[in-house]
XYZ file of C-alpha atoms in Angstrom:
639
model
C 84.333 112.832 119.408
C 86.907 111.414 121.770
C 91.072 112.766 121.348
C 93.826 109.911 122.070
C 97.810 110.580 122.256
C 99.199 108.468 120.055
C 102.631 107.575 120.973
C 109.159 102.434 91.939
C 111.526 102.137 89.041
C 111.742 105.468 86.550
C 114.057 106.084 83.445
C 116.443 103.069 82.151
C 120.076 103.321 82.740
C 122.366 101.584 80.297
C 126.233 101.562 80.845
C 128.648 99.623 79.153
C 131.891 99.615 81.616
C 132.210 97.402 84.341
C 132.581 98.645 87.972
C 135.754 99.464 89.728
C 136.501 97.129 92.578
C 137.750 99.276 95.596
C 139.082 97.782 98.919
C 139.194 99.276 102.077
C 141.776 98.689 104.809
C 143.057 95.122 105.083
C 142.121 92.686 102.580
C 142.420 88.675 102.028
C 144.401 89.504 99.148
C 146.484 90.939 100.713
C 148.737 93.957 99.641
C 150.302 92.163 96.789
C 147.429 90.572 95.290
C 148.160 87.546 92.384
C 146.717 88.121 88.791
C 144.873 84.977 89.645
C 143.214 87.325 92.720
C 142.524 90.451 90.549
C 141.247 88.227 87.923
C 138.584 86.984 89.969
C 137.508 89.669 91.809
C 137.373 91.160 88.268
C 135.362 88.799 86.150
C 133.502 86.704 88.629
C 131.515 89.692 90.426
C 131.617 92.760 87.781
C 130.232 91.757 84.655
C 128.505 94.472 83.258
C 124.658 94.628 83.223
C 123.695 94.857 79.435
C 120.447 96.250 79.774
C 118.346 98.164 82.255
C 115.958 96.714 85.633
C 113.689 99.270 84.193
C 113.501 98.602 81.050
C 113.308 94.591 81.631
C 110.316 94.662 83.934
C 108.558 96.747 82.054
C 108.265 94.102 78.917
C 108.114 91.444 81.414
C 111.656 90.116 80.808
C 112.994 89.585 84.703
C 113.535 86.060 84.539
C 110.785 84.373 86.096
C 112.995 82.192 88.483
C 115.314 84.996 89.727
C 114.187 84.973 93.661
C 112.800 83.166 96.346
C 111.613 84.762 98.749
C 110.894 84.577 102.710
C 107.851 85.474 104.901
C 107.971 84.947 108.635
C 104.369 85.065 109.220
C 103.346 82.729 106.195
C 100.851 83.668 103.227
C 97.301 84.086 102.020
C 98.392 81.763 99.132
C 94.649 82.642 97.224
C 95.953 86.205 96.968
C 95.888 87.124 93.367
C 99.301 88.578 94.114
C 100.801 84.884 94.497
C 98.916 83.814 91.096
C 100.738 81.972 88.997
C 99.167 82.799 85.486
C 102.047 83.121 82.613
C 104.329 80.874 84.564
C 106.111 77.971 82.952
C 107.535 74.835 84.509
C 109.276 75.364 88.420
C 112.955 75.620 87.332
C 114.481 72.097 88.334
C 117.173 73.723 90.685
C 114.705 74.217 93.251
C 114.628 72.200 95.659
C 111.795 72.725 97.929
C 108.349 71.959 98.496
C 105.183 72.767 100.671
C 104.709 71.503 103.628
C 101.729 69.474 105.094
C 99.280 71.511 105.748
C 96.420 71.413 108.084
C 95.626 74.711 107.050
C 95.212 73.842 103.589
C 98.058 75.742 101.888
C 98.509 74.842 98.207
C 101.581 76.172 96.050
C 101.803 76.729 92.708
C 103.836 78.388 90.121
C 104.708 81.477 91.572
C 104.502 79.965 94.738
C 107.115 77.202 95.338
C 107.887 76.589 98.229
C 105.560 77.243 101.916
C 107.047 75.322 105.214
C 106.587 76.477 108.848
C 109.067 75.839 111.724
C 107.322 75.823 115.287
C 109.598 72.552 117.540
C 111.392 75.680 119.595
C 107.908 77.668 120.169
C 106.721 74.394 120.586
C 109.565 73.534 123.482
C 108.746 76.729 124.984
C 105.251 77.132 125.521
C 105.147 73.062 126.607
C 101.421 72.617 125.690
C 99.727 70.772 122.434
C 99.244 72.905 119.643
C 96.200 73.075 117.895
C 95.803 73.218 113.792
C 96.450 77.013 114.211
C 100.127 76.602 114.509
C 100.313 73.736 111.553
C 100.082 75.514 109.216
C 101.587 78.363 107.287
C 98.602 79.990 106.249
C 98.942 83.553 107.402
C 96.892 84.559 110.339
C 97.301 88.092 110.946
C 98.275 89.722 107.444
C 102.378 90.461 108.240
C 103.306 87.723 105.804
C 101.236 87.919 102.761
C 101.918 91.908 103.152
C 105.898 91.071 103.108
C 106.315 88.478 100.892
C 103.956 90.289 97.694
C 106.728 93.755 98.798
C 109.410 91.620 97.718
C 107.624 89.638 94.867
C 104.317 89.447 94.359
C 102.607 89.056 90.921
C 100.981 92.331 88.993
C 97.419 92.607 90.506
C 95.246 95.939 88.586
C 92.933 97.370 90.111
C 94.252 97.137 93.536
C 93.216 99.634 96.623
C 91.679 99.759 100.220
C 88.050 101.325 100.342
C 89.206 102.536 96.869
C 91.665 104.606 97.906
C 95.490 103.896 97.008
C 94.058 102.985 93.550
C 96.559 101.067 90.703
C 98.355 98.235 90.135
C 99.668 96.068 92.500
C 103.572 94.472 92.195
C 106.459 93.496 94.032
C 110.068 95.000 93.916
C 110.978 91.504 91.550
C 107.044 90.565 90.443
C 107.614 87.901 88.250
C 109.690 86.510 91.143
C 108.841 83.003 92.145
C 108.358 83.203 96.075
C 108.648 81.033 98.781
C 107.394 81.515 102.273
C 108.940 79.857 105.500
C 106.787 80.985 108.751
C 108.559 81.206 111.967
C 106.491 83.158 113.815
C 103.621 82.570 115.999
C 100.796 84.324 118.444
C 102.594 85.220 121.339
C 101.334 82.726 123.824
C 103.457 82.614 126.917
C 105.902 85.582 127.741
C 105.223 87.389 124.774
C 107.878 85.788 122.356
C 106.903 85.020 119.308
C 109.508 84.120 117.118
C 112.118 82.052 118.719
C 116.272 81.750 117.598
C 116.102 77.429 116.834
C 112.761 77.654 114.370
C 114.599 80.706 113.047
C 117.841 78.931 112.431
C 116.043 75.523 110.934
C 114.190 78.180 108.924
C 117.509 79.294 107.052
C 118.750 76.000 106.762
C 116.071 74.819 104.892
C 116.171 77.923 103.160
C 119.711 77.489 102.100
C 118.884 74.076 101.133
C 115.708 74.424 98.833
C 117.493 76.687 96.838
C 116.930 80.576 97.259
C 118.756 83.338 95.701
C 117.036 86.381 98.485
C 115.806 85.780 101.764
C 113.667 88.750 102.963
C 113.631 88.477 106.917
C 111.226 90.888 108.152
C 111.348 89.897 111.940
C 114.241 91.516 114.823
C 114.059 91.705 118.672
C 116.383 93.950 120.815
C 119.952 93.555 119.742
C 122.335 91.369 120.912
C 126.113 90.040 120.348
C 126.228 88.037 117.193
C 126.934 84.816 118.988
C 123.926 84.934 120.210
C 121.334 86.026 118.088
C 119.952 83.293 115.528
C 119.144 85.600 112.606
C 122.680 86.758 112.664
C 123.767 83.049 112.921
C 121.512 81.918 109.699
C 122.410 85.089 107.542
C 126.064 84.133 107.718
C 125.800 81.154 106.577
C 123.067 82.090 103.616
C 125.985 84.568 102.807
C 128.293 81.482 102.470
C 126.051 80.652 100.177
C 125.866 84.000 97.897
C 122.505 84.408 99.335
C 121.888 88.073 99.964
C 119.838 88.840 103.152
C 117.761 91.706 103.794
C 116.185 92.812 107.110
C 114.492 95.195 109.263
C 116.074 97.748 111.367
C 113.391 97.450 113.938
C 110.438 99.765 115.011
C 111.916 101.168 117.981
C 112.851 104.662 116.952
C 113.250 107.307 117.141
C 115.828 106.425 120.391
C 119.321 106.023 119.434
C 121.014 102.718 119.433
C 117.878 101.020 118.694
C 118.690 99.397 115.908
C 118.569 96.076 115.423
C 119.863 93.111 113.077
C 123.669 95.234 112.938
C 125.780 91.841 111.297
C 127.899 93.427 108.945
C 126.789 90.618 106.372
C 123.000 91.399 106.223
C 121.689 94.097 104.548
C 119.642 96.272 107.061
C 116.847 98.804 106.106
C 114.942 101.963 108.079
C 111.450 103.067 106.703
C 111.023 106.171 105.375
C 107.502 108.066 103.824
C 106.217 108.016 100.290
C 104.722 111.016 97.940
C 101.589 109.835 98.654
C 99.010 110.407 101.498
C 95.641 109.718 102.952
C 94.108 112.839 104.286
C 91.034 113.461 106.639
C 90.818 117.383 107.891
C 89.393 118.493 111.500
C 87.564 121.448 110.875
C 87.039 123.264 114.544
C 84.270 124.969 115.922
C 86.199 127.928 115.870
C 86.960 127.497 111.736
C 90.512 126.260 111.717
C 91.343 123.219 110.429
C 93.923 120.484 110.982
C 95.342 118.396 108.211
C 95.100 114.197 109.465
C 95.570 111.085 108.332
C 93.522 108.070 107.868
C 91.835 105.184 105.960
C 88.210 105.448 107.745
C 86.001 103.327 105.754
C 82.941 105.412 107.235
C 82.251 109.278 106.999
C 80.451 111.737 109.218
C 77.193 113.098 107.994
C 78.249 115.901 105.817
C 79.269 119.056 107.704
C 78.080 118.079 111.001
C 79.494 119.103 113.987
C 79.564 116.984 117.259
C 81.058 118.117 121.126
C 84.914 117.656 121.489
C 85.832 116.103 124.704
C 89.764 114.286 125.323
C 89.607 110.889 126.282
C 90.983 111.913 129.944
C 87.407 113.642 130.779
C 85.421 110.729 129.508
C 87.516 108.136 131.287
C 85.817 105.151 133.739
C 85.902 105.705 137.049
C 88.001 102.764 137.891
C 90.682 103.894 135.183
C 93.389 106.017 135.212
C 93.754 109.626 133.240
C 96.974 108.823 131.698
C 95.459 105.543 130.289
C 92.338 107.098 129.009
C 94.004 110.122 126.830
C 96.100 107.137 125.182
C 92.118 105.609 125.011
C 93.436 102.286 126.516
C 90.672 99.312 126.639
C 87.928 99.597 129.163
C 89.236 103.058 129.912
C 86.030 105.657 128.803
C 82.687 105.284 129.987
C 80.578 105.193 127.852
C 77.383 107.569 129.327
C 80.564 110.134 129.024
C 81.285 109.562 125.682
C 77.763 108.733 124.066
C 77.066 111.506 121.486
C 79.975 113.754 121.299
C 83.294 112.618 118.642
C 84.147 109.521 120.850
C 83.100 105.998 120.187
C 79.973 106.283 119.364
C 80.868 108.985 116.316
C 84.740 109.506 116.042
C 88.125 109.670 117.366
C 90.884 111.975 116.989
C 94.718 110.631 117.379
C 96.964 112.845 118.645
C 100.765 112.723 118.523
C 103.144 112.911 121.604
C 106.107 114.992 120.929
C 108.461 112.005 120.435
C 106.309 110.874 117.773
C 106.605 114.784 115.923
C 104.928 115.084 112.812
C 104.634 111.660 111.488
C 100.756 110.411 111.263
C 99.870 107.051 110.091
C 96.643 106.587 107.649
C 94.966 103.421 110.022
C 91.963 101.917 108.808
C 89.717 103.017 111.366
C 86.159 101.615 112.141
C 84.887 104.965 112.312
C 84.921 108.204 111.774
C 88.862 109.259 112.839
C 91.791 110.853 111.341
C 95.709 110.853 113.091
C 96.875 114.575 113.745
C 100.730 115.847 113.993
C 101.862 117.131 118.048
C 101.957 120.872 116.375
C 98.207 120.537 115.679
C 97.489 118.783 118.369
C 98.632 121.532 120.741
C 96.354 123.992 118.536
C 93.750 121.330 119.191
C 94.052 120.661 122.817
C 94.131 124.827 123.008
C 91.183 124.915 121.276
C 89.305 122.370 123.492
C 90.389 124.647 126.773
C 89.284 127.863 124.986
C 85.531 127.409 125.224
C 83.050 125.510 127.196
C 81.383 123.885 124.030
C 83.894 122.945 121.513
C 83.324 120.813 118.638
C 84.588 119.480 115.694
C 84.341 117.462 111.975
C 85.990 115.068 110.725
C 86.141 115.152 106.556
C 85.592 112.091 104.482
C 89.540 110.621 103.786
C 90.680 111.559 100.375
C 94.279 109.927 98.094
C 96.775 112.978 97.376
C 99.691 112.439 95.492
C 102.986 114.729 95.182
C 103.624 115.550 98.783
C 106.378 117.340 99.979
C 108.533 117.196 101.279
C 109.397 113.354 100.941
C 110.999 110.839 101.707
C 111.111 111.886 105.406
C 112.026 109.356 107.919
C 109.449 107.406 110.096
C 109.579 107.873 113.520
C 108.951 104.522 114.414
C 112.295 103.157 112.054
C 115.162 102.144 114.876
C 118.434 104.445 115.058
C 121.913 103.864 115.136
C 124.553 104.062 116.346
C 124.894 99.937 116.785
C 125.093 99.217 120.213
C 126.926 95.999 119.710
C 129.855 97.096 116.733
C 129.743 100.858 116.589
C 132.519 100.790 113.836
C 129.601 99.218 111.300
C 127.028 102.023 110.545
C 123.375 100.561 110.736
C 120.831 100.916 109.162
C 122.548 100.601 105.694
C 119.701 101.976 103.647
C 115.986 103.654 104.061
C 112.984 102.685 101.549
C 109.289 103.613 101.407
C 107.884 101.767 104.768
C 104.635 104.100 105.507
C 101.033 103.484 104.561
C 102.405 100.507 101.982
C 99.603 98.587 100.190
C 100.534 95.034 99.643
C 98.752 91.476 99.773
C 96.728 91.031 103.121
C 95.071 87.417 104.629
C 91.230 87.045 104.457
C 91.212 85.539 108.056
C 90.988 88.904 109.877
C 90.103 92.733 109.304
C 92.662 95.519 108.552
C 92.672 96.286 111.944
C 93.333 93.005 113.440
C 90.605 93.591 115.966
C 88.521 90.743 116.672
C 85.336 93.169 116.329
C 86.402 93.851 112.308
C 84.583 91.829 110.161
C 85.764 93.867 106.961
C 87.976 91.689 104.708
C 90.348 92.975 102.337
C 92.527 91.226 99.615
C 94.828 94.202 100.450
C 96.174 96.312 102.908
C 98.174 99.718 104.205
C 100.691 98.965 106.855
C 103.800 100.617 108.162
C 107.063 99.163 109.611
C 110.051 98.934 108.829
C 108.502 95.305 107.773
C 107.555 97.084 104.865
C 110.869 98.709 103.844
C 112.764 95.574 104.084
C 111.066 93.761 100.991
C 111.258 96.946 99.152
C 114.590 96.574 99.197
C 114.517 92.589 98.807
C 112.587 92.872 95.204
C 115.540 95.383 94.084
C 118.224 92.912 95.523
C 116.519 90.211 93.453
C 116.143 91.942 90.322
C 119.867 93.459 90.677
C 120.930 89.584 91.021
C 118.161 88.232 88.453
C 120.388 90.466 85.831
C 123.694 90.052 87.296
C 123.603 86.640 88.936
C 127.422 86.362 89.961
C 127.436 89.639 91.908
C 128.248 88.845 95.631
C 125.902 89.777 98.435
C 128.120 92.310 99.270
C 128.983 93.992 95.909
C 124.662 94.332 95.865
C 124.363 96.068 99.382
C 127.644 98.411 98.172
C 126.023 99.371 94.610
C 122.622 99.991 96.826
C 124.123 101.893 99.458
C 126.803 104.177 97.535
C 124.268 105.482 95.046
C 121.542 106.341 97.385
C 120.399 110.040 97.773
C 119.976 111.977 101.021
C 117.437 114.986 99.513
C 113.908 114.848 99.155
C 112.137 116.018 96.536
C 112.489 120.132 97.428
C 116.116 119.449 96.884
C 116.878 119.530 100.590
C 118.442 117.577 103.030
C 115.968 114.641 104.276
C 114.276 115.217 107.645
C 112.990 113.235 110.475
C 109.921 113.340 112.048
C 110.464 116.344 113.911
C 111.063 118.066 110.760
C 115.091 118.750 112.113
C 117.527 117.399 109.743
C 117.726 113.458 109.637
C 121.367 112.183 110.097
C 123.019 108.585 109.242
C 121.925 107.027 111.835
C 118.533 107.177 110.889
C 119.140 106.350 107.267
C 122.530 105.013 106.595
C 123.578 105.857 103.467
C 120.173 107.148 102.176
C 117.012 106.574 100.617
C 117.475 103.714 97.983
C 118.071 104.699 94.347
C 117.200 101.184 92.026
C 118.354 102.826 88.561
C 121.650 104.185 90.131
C 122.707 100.954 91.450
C 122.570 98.941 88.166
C 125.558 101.224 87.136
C 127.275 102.317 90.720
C 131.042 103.184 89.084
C 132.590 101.059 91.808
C 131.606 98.791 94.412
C 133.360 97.661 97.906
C 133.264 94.201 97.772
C 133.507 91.445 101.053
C 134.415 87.933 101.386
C 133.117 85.515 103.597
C 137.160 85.423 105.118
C 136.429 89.271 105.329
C 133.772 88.791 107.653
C 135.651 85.743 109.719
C 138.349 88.266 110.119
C 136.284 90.849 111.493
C 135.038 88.455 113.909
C 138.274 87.261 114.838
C 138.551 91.241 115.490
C 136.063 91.357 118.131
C 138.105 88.666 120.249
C 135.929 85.517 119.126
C 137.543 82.241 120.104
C 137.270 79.042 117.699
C 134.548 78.312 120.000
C 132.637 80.773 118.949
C 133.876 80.746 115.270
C 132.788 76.983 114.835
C 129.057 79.121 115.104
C 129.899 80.608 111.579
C 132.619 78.554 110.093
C 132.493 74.576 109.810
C 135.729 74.117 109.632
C 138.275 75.494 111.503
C 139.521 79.157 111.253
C 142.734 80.414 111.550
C 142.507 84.041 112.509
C 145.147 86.817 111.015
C 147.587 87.924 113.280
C 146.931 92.015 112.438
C 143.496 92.542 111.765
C 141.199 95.663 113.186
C 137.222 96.081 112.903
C 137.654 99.076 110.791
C 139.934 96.824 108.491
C 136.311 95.586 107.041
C 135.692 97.026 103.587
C 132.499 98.124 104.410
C 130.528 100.749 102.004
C 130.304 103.056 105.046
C 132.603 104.442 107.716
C 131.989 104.797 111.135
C 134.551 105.807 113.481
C 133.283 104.879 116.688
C 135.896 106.863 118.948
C 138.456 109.422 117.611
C 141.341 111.031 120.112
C 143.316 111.771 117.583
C 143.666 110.879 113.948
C 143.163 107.977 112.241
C 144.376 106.679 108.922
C 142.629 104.770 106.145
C 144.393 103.366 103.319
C 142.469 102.542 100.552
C 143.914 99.448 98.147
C 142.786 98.688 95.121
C 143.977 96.565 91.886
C 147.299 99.192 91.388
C 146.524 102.260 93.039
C 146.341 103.522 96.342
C 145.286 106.418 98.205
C 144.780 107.506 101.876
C 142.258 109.146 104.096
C 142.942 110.916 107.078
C 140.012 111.821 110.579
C 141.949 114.102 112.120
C 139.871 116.079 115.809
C 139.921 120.100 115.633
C 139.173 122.399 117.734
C 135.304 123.437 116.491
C 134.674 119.686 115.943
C 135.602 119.312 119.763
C 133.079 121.423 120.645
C 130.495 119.924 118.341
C 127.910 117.109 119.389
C 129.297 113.928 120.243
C 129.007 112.546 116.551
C 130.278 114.405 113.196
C 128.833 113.881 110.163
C 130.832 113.364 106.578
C 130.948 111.666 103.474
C 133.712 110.321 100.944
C 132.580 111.053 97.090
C 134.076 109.419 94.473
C 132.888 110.361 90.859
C 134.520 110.338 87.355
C 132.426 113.004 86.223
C 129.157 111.045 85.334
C 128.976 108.513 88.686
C 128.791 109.439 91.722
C 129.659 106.899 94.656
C 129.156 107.945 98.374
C 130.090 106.802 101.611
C 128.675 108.233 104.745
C 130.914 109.118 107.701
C 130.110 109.025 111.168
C 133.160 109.865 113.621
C 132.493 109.868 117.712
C 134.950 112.038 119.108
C 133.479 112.269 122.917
């Protein structure tokens, strides 16, 4: 045995009054809005929602056309998750289609739409391209895994080596999908998704027809201008398209978050209930609690030598390559019969990764240990001249605690490009997720796995982002004139930040997780189909705050077709965004908070024991009328 370092919907709400509108700082309407203005904003956005998301998928009443849906990695389109049994005629306001296909992608149903976009990877690389990239049959998994999240069909009896065990569905399942691929194997210079397929990717989007687009795909983060996801949102938002994306797997570093537009709706990954567990029981009788998805087990109760990858590395490699068990780093004579390759592998955290341990489906024998155990373990191993260990078969446990806790892999804020707009917005469940998987490789992507699964476990923030997708489309499947905006808000404001032992939610490093790691919380579907109030944006709102931030018409003419005259008094807090984030306090600052009629103010003002606090402070602004409860997290740099 070898050590590496290793760096649903619930009860039905029904409410019968519709939401308060609240605006804050400067509005287009303006402090003396016109009937005509309230009216709107009133009537067009806030209907009520006369019956419950819970409820309505539960007899199968979602509306069958109420999302379409993007992967960037294209689909297993055989996956019983995309079936399209039950499903009537394609509603005739779609507009799309599937593609020609070398790879012989068929849609269907539930499946309407399947196009791939490749001329800018195409540009880049500047060699032919085989069948493999025409097509938008999914090659790796990442697509089919994303797109079932967000919407894919009920599928019982649906697990990995049997474990995970249920049924299968998407956050909208009877959803019709579409997937638009944009990504490809990173040939030259390791890009693989590139800003002009991206952009034609939301235009067609925009055209066929789609209500949600789902973009689980970021790089590092960069000035709006210039980044083509924040380009293509924008104008999907024109559109009353909602768009949802990842935060970006980069964590747990501040200011690595990544797709910060105010306009999309961006989304950290946090842990589930649920876990996969696989014990190392010591020579010396303790035992370490693990994670994994082994599809093998040692012989029972046998114990093998316990050696770190380090003292079985090649002689041509290097130490600090070896512990991480890098390829063509052990040698083999060294490892052959002790818990290395040959009969398993224990991971073991670094202390940036804390306690957060991934279930991987592991060729053999292995299990992913915490950096607390893996001191005891590495102790252990120095102790005695003939240590050894077992690994125990994995086994499904359910009601873990505490949970959610954020993922040390999910990007933190604060936004290095706008630090006045708090990213990410939201966390959902984005560990150890079982969705759809492709048929052309194994769970582990390795070229050596010839195991083939119709589903899969993965982790990303990939994952969260289509959580939060199906809940935007079945929000706007029920309430189809709700803005973009007035979505995120009734997401965001009723989110919770306690996990289920009633405490504040952690990070990996079991210290208290703050904003910046999961915006305004861990998402809360029931509460947001009645949020109370809502803080709503228009697309002028968003022009304005760009205008803001200095951009020229040149610039502008990116977002806005037609030419835009910018307000002469207009700030970056001014944007009526459902969070606050004061990115540099000397003083005080005022907001003013307008509404229809009434008005109100809040005032940051610096004291003394904040002074000598941390450079961020930590708040929230609760509104409630006694039976809702809307929040908005604060975030104030004074330093």
């Amino acid at each position: 045995m070898y050590l590496c370092m290793h760096t649903s919907l619930n009860s039905a709400y029904v409410f019968s009054d519709a939401s308060y509108i609240v605006y804050l700082g400067g509005h287009t309407h303006g402090l003396n809005p016109t009937t005509a203005d309230l009216e709107y904003a009133t009537n067009s956005h806030y209907e009520l929602l006369a019956s419950s998301v819970g409820r309505l998928e539960r007899d199968g009443l979602v509306p069958v056309d109420s999302l379409w849906n993007r992967s960037n990695f294209g689909v297993w389109p055989e996956s019983k998750s995309f079936s399209d049994e039950g499903y009537g005629p394609i509603p005739s306001r779609w507009r799309g289609s599937c593609s020609r296909d070398v790879g012989g992608v068929v849609c269907n149903r539930k499946l309407i739409g399947a196009k791939f976009f490749n001329k800018g990877y195409l540009a880049f690389i500047g060699v032919a391209l085989n069948n493999t990239f025409k097509t938008v049959r999914d090659h790796e998994g990442h697509g089919s895994h994303t797109l079932s999240t967000a919407g894919g069909n009920f599928v019982p009896g649906a697990s990995i080596f049997g474990h995970a065990n249920g049924t299968a569905k998407g956050g909208s399942p009877r959803a019709r999908v579409a997937a638009y691929k944009v990504c490809w194997p990173p040939l030259v210079g390791g890009n693989e998704c590139f800003d002009a397929d991206i952009i034609a990717a939301f235009d067609a989007a925009i055209s066929d027809g789609v209500d949600v687009l789902s973009v689980s795909l970021g790089g590092n983060p960069s000035e709006f201008f210039e980044d083509g996801i924040s380009i293509g949102a924008f104008h999907a938002v024109k559109k009353d398209i909602s768009v949802v994306s990842s935060a970006g797997n980069s964590g747990p570093d501040p200011g690595t978050v990544s797709n910060v537009s105010p306009w999309m709706f961006t989304v950290g990954a946090s842990t589930l209930d649920r876990e996969f567990v696989s014990y190392v029981q010591l020579g010396n009788n303790k035992q370490l609690k693990g994670a994994s998805l082994s599809s093998v087990a040692m012989s029972s109760r046998t114990f093998y030598p316990l050696i770190s990858g380090d003292k079985a590395k090649a002689a041509d490699a290097l130490a600090e390559d070896a512990i991480l068990c890098q390829p063509e780093t052990i040698d083999p004579k060294k490892a052959k019969g002790k818990i290395l390759v040959q009969v398993g592998m224990i991971l073991v955290n670094d202390r940036k990764s804390g306690n957060e341990v991934i279930a991987d489906p592991h060729l053999l024998p292995a299990t992913h240990i915490n950096f607390t155990d893996g001191n005891t373990l590495f102790a252990y191993i120095n102790s005695t001249r003939n240590p050894t260990a077992y690994i125990s078969p994995v086994e499904t446990k359910f009601g873990l605690k505490p949970a959610p806790v954020m993922a040390a892999f999910s990007s933190r804020g604060p936004s290095l490009i706008e630090p006045s707009i708090l990213k990410p917005d939201i966390t959902a469940p984005g560990v150890s997720v079982l969705a759809a998987f492709t048929e052309l490789v194994g769970p582990t992507e390795d070229e050596s796995d010839n195991r083939r699964m119709p589903f899969c476990l993965q982790s990303g923030t990939s994952m969260s982002c289509p959580h939060v997708s199906g809940i935007v489309g079945l929000l706007k499947s029920l309430h189809p004139d709700w803005s973009p905006a007035a979505i995120r808000s009734a997401i965001m404001t009723t989110a919770r930040i306690r996990d289920d032992t009633g405490n504040p939610m952690l990070d990996s490093s079991n210290k208290r997780a703050t904003p910046f790691a999961y915006g305004s919380g861990h998402v809360r579907p029931n509460r947001a189909m009645d949020p109370g109030l809502v803080y709503d944006i228009t697309v002028n709102d968003y022009l304005n705050f760009l205008c803001a931030r200095g951009y020229n018409q040149n610039l502008l003419s990116l977002f806005s077709v037609k030419p835009y005259a910018c307000p002469k008094s207009y700030g970056v807090m001014d944007l009526n965004y459902p969070s606050i984030s004061v990115s540099q306090l000397n003083g005080s600052m005022t907001f003013e908070k307008i509404g229809e009629v009434k008005k109100f103010e809040v005032k940051f003002v610096l004291n003394k024991s904040n002074a000598k606090s941390e450079d961020y402070v930590f708040g929230e602004l609760l509104w409630s009328d006694g039976s809702h409860y809307v929040r908005s997290p604060i975030v104030v740099k004074h330093k």
